[in-house]
PDB file of C-alpha atoms in Angstrom:
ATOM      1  CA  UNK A 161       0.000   0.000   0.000  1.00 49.00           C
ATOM      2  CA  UNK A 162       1.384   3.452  -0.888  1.00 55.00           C
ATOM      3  CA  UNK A 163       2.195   5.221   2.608  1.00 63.00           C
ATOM      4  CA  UNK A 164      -0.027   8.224   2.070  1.00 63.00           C
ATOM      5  CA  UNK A 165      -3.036   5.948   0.642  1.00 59.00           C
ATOM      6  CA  UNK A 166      -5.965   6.332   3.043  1.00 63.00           C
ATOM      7  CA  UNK A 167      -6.680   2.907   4.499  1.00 76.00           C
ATOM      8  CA  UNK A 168     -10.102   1.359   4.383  1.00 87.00           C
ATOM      9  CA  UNK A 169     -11.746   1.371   8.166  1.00 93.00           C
ATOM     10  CA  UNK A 170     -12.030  -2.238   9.712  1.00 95.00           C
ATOM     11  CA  UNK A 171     -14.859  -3.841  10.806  1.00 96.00           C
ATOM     12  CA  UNK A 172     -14.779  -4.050  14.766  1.00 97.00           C
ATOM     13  CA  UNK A 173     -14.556  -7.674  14.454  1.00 97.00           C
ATOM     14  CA  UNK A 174     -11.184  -7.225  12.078  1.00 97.00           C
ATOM     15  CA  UNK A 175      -9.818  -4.493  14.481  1.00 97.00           C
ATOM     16  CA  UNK A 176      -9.917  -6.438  17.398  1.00 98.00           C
ATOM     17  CA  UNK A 177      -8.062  -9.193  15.623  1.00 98.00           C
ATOM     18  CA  UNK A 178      -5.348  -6.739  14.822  1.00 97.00           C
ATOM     19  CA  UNK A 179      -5.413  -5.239  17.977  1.00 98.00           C
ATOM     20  CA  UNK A 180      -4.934  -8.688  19.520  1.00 98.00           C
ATOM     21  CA  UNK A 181      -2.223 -10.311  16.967  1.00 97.00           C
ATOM     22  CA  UNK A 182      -0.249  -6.499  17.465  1.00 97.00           C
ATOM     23  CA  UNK A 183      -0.975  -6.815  21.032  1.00 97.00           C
ATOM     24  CA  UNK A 184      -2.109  -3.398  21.376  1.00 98.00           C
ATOM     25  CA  UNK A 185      -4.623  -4.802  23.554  1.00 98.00           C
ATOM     26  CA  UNK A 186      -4.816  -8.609  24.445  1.00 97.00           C
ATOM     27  CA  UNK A 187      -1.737 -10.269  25.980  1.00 96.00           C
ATOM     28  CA  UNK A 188      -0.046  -7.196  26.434  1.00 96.00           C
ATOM     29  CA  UNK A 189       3.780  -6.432  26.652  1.00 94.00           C
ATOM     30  CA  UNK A 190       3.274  -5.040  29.972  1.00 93.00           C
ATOM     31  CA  UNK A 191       3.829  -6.838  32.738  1.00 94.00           C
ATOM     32  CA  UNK A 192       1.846  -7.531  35.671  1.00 96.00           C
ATOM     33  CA  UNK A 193       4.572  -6.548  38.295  1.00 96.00           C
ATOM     34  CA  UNK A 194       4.963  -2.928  36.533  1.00 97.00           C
ATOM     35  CA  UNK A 195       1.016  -2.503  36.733  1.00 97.00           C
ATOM     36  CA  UNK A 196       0.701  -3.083  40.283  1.00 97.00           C
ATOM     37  CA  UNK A 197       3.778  -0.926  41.199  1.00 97.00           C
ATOM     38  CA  UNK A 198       2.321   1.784  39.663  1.00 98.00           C
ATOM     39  CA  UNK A 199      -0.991   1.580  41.114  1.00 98.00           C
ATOM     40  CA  UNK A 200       0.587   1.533  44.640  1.00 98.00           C
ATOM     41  CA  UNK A 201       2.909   4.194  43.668  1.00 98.00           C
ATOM     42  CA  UNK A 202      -0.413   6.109  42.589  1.00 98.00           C
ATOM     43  CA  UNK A 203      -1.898   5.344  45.453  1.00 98.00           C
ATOM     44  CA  UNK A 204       0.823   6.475  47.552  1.00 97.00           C
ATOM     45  CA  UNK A 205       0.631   9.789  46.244  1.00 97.00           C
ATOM     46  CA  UNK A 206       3.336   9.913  44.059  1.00 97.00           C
ATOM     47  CA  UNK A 207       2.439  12.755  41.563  1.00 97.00           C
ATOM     48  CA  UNK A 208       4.384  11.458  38.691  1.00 97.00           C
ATOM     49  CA  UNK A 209       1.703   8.696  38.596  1.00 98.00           C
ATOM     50  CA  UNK A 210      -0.997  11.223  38.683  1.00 98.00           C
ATOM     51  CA  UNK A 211      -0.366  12.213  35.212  1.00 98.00           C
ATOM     52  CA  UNK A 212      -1.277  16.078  36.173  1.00 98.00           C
ATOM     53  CA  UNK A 213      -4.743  14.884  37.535  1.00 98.00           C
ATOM     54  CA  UNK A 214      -5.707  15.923  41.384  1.00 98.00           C
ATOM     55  CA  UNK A 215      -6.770  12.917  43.336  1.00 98.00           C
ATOM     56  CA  UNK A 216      -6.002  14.106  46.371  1.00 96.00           C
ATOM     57  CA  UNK A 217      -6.306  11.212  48.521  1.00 96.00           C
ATOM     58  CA  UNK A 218      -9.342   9.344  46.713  1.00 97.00           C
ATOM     59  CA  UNK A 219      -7.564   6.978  45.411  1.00 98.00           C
ATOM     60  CA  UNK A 220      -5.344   6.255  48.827  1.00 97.00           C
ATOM     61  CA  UNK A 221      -6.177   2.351  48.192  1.00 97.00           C
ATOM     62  CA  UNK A 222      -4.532   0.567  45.405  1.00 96.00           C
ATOM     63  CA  UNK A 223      -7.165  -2.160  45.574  1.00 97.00           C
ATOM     64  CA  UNK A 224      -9.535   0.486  44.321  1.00 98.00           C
ATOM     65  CA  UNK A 225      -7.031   1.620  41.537  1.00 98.00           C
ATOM     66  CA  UNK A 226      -6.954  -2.062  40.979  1.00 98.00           C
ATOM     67  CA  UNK A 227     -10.679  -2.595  40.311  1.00 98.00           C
ATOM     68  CA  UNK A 228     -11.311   0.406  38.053  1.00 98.00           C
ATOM     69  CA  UNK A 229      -8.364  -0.772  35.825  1.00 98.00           C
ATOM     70  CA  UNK A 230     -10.080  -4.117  35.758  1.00 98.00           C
ATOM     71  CA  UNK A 231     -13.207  -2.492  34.920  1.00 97.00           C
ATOM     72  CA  UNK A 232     -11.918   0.324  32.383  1.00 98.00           C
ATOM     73  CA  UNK A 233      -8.909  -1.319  30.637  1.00 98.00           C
ATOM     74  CA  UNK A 234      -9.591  -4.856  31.544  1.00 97.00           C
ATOM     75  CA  UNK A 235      -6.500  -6.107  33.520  1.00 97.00           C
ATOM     76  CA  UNK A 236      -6.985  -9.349  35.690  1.00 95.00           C
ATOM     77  CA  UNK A 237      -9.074  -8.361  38.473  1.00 94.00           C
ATOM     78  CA  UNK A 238      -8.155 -10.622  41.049  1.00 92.00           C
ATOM     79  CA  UNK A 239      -5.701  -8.930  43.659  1.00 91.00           C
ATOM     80  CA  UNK A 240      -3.327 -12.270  43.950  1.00 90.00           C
ATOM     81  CA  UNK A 241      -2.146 -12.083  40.841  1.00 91.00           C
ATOM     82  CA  UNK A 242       1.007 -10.467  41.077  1.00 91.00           C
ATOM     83  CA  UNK A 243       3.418 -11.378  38.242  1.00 91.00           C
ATOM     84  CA  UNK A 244       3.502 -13.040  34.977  1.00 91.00           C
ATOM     85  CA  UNK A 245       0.762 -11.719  32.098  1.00 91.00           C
ATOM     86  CA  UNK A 246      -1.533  -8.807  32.382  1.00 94.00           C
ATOM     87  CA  UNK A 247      -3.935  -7.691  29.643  1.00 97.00           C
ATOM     88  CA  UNK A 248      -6.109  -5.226  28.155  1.00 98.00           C
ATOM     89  CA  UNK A 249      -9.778  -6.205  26.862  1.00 98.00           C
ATOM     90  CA  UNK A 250      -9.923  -5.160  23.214  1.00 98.00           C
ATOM     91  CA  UNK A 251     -13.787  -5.532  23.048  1.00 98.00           C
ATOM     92  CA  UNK A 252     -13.054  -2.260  25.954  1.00 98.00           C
ATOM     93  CA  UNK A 253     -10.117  -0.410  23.265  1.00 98.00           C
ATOM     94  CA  UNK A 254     -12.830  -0.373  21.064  1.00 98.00           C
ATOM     95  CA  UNK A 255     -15.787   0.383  22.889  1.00 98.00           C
ATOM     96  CA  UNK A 256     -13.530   3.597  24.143  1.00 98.00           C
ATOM     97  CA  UNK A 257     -12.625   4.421  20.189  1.00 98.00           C
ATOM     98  CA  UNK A 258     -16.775   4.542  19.575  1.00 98.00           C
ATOM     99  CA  UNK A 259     -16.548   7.305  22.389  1.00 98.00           C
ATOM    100  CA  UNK A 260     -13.832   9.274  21.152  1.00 98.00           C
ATOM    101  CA  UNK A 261     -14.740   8.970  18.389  1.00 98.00           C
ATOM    102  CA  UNK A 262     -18.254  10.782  19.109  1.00 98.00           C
ATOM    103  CA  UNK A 263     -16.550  13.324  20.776  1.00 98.00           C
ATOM    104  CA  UNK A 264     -14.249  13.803  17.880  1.00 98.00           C
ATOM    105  CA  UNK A 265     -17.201  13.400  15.562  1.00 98.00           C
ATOM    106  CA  UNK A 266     -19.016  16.464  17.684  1.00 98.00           C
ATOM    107  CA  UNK A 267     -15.649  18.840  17.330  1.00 98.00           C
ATOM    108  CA  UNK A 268     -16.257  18.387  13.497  1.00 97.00           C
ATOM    109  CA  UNK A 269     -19.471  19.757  13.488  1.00 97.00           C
ATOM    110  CA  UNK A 270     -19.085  22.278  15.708  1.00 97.00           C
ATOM    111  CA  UNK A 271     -15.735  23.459  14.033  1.00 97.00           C
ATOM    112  CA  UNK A 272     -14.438  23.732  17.449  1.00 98.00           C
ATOM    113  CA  UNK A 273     -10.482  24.849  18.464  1.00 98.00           C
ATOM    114  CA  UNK A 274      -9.025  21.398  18.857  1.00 98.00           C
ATOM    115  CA  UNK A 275      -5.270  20.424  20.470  1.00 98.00           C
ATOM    116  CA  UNK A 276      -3.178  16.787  19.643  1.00 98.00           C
ATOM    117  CA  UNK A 277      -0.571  16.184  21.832  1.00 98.00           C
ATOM    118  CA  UNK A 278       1.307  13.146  22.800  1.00 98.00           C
ATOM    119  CA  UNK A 279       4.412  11.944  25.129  1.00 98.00           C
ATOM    120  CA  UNK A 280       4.677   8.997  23.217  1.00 97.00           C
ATOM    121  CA  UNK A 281       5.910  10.455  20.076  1.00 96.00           C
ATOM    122  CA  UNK A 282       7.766   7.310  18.611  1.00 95.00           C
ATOM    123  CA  UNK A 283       4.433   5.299  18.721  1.00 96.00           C
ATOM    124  CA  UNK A 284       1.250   7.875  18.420  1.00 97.00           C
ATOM    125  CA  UNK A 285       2.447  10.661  16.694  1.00 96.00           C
ATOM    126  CA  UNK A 286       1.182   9.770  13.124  1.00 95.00           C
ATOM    127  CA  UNK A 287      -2.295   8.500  15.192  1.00 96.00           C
ATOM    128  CA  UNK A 288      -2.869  12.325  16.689  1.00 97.00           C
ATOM    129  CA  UNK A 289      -1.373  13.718  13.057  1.00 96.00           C
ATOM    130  CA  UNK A 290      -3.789  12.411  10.695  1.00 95.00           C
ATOM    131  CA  UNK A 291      -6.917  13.282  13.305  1.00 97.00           C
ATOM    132  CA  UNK A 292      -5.507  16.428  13.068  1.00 97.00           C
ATOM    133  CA  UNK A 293      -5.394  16.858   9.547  1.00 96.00           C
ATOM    134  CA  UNK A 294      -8.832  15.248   9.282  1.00 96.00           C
ATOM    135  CA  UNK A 295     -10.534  17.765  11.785  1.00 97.00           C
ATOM    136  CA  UNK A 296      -8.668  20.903  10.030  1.00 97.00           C
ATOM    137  CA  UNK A 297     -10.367  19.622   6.380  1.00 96.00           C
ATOM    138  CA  UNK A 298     -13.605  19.257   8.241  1.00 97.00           C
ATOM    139  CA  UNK A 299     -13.044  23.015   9.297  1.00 97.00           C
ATOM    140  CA  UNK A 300     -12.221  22.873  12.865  1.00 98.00           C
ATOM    141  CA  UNK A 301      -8.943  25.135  13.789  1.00 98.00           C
ATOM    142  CA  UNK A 302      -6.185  22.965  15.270  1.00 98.00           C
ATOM    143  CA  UNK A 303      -4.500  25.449  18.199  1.00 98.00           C
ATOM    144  CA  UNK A 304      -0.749  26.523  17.269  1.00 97.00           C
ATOM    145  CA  UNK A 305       1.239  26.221  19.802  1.00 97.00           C
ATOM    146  CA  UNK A 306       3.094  29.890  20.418  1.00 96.00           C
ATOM    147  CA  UNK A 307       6.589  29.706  19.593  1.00 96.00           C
ATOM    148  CA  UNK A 308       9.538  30.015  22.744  1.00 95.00           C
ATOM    149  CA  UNK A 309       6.945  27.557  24.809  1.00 97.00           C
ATOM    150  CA  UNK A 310       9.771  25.996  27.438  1.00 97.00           C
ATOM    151  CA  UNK A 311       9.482  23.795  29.997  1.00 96.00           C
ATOM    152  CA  UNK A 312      11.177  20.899  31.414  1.00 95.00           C
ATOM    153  CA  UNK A 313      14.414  21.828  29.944  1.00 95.00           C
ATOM    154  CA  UNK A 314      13.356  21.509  26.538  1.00 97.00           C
ATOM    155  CA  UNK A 315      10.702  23.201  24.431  1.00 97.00           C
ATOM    156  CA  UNK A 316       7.244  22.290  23.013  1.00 98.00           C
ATOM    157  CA  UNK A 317       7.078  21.954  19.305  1.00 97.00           C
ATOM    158  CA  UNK A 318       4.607  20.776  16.616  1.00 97.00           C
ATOM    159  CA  UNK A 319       4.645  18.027  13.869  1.00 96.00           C
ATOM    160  CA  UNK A 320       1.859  17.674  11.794  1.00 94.00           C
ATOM    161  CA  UNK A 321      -0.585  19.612  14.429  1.00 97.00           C
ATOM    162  CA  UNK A 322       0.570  17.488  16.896  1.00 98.00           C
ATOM    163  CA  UNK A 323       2.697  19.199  20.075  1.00 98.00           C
ATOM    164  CA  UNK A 324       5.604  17.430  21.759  1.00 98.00           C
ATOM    165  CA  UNK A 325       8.639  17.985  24.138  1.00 98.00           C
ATOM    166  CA  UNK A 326      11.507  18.487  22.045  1.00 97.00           C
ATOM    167  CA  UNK A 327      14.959  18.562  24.037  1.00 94.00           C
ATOM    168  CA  UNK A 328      18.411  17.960  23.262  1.00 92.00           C
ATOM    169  CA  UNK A 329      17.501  17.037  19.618  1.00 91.00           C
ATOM    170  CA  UNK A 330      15.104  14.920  20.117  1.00 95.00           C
ATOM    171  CA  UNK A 331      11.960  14.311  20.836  1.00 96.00           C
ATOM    172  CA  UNK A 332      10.803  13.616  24.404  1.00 95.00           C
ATOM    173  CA  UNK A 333       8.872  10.709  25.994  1.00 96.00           C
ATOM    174  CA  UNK A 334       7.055  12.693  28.764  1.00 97.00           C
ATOM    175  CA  UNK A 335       4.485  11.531  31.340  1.00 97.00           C
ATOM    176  CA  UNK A 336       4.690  15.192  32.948  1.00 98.00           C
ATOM    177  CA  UNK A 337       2.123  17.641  32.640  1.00 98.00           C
ATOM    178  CA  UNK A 338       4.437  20.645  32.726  1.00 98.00           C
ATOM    179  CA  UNK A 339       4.270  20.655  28.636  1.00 98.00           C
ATOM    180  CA  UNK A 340       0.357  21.381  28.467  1.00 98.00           C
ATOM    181  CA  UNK A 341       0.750  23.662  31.754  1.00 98.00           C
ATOM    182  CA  UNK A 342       3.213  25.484  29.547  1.00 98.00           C
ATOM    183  CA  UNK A 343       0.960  25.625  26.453  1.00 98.00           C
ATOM    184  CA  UNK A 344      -1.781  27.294  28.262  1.00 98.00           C
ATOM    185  CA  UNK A 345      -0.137  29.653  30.177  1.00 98.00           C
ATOM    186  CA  UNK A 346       1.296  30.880  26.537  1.00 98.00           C
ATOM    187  CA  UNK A 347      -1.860  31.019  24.708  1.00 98.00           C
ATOM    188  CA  UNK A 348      -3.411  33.144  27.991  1.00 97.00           C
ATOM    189  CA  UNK A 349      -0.295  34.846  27.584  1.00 97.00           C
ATOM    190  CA  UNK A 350      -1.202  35.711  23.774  1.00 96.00           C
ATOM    191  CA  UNK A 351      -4.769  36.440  24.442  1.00 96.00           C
ATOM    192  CA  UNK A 352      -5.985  33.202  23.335  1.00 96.00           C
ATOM    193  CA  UNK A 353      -8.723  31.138  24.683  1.00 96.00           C
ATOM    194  CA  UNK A 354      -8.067  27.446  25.775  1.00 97.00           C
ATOM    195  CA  UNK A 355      -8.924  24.764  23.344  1.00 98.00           C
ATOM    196  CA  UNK A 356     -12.637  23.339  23.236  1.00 98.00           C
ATOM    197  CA  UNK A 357     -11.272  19.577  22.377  1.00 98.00           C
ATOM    198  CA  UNK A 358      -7.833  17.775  23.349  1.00 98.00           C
ATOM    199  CA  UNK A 359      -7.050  14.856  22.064  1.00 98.00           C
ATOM    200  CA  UNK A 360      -3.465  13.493  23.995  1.00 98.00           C
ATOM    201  CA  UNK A 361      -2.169  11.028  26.548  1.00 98.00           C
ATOM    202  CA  UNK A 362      -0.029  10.864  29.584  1.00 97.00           C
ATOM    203  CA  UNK A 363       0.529  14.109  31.578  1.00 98.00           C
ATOM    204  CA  UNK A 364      -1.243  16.423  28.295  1.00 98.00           C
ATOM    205  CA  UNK A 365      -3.942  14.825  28.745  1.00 98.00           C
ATOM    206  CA  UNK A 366      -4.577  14.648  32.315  1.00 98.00           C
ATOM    207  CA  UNK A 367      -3.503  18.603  32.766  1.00 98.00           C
ATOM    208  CA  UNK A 368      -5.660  19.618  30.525  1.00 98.00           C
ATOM    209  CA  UNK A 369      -8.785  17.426  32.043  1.00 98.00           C
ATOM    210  CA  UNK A 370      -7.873  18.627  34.876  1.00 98.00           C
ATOM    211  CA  UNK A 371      -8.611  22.020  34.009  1.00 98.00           C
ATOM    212  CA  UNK A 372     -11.838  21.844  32.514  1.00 98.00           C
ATOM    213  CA  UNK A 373     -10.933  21.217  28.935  1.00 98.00           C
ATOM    214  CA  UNK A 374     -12.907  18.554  27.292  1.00 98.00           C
ATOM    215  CA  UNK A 375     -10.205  15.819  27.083  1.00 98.00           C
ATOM    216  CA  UNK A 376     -10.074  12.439  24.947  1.00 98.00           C
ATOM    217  CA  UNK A 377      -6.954  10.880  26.603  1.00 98.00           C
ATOM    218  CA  UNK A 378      -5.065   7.466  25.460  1.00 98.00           C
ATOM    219  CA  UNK A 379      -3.533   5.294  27.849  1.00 98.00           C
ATOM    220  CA  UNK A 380      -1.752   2.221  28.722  1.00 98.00           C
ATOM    221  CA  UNK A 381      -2.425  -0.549  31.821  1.00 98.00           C
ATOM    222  CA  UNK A 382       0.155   0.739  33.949  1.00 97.00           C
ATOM    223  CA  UNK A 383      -1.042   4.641  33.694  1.00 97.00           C
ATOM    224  CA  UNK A 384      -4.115   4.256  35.649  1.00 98.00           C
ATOM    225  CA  UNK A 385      -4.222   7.989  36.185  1.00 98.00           C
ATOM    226  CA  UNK A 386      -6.324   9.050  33.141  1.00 98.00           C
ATOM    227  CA  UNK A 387      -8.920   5.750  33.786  1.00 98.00           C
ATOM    228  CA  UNK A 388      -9.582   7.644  37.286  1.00 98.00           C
ATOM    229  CA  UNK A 389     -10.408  10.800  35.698  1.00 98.00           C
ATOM    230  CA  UNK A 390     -12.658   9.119  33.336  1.00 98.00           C
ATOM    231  CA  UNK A 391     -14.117   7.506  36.081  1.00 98.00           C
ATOM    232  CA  UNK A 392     -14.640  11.054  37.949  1.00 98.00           C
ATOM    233  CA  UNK A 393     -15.623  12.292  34.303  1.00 98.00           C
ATOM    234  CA  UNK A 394     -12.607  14.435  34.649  1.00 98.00           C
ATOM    235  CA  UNK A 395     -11.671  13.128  31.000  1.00 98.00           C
ATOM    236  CA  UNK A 396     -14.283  12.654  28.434  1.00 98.00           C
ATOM    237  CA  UNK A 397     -13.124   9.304  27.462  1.00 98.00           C
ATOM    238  CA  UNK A 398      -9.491   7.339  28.252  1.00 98.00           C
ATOM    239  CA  UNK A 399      -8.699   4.931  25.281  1.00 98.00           C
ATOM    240  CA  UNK A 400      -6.793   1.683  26.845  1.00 98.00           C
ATOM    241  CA  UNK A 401      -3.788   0.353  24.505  1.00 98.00           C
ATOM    242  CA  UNK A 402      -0.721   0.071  25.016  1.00 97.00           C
ATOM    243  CA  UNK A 403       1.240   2.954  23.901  1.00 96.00           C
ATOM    244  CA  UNK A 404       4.062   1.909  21.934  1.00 96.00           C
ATOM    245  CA  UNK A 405       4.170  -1.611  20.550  1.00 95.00           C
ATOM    246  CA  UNK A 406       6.662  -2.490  18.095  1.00 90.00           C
ATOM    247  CA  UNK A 407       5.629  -0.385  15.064  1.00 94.00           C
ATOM    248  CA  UNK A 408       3.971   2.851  14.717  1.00 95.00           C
ATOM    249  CA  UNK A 409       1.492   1.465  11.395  1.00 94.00           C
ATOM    250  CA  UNK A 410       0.017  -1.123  13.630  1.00 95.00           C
ATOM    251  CA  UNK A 411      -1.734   1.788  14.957  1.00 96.00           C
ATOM    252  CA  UNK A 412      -2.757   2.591  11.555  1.00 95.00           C
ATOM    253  CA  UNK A 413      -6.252   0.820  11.285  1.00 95.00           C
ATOM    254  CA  UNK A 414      -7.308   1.954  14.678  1.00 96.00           C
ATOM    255  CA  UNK A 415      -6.714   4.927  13.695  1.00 96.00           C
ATOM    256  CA  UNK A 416      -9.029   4.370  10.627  1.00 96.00           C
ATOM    257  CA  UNK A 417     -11.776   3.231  12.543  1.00 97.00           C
ATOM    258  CA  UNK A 418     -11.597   6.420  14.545  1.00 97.00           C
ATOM    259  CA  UNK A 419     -12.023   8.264  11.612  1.00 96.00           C
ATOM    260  CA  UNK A 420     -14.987   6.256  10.026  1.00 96.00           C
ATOM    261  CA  UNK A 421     -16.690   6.455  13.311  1.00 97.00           C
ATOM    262  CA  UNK A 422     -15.934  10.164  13.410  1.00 97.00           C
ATOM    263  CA  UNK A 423     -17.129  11.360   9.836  1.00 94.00           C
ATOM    264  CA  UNK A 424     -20.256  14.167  10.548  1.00 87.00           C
ATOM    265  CA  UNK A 425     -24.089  11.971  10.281  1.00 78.00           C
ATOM    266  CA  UNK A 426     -22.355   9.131  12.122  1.00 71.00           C
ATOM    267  CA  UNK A 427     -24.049   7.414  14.733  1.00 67.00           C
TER     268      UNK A 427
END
């Protein structure tokens, strides 16, 4: 297939095939151990885990962390199991892809101001690009980031509509939320208004839910931050996958069925 050809949208039966045999959901890469230390770690009130969310002390119990994982991204629910294989219910990645893409689907009609962003730029970047580029054709305005936006020792730039931490050359995997802090204190800085929509994961995403911005965020089993928020409807909608499998294109028909899903008369 030509790399710019736009794919044809699999059925949900063929996606969750793919997402199983790519393991974006399934058997996952991730292991059980590294869930469960970062729900305690979470629940500890370690604030990297938080992903820029406030949970105060909610979430003090990582049994409860536990069971909303279970119940949002589909890990193994029972509390002895502490090592070996964890998973991710693809029937659940997909049932959270019909809800973003809804919301995504209501940003196109309403030509709202939309943000991408995404920490996990070697995996998701062409995923958040070509929304982008869809929701700009469909008329919405994708927000520019305002140039000399620094933070973290690096700077936030933009590929394809899509911001991300650039530093020493490169670009950044970031869980911290000081990027999308950064990005709205510039555009109040430039007398812009916040964005109506972002679309992002890790610490963008759960800043900017946290502030009141309607947020569609993308996560993995062991961030259970953004599944809290959905569950305090915080976020709009938290996509379980996980967030960088092997090769970027295997995200390439999920990202298709977002955009079928999406397209304005859809329901």
């Amino acid at each position: 297939m030509p790399i710019f050809a736009p794919a044809v949208a699999p059925s949900r039966s063929e996606l969750i095939d793919h997402l199983v045999r790519t393991r974006i959901a399934g058997d996952v890469a991730t292991p059980r151990e590294n869930n469960l230390s970062h729900y305690r770690k979470l629940a500890n009130g370690d604030r990297y885990y938080w992903l820029g969310l406030e949970l105060g002390d909610r979430w003090s119990d990582e049994q409860d962390v536990l069971a909303v994982m279970a119940e949002r991204c589909g890990v193994v629910d029972d509390p002895d199991h502490r090592g070996g294989q964890d998973t991710i219910d693809p029937e659940m990645t997909v049932g959270a892809l019909d809800r973003a893409a809804a919301e995504l689907r209501k940003a196109a009609e309403g030509r709202m101001r939309v943000l991408f962003a995404t920490g996990h730029p070697g995996a998701l970047l062409d995923m958040h690009g070509t929304l982008a580029q869809w929701l700009h054709a469909e008329g919405c305005e994708i927000v520019r980031v305002p140039l000399g936006t620094y933070t973290d020792d690096g700077v936030v730039v933009q590929f394809g509509g899509v911001a991300v931490h650039e530093r020493g050359a490169s670009l950044w995997h970031t869980h911290s939320p000081a990027p999308m802090a950064a990005v709205l204190d510039q555009l109040g800085r430039a007398g812009e208004a916040p964005p109506d929509l972002v679309v992002a994961d890790h610490g963008w995403a759960g800043y900017a839910g946290q502030q009141g911005i309607e947020t569609v965020g993308f996560a993995d089993c062991n961030d259970p931050a953004l599944f809290l928020g959905e569950a305090e409807n915080t976020l709009a909608v938290t996509v379980p996958l996980d967030d960088h499998v092997t090769d970027p294109r295997f995200y390439e028909p999920l990202t298709s069925y977002l955009l079928a899903g999406a397209q304005p008369g859809t329901d």
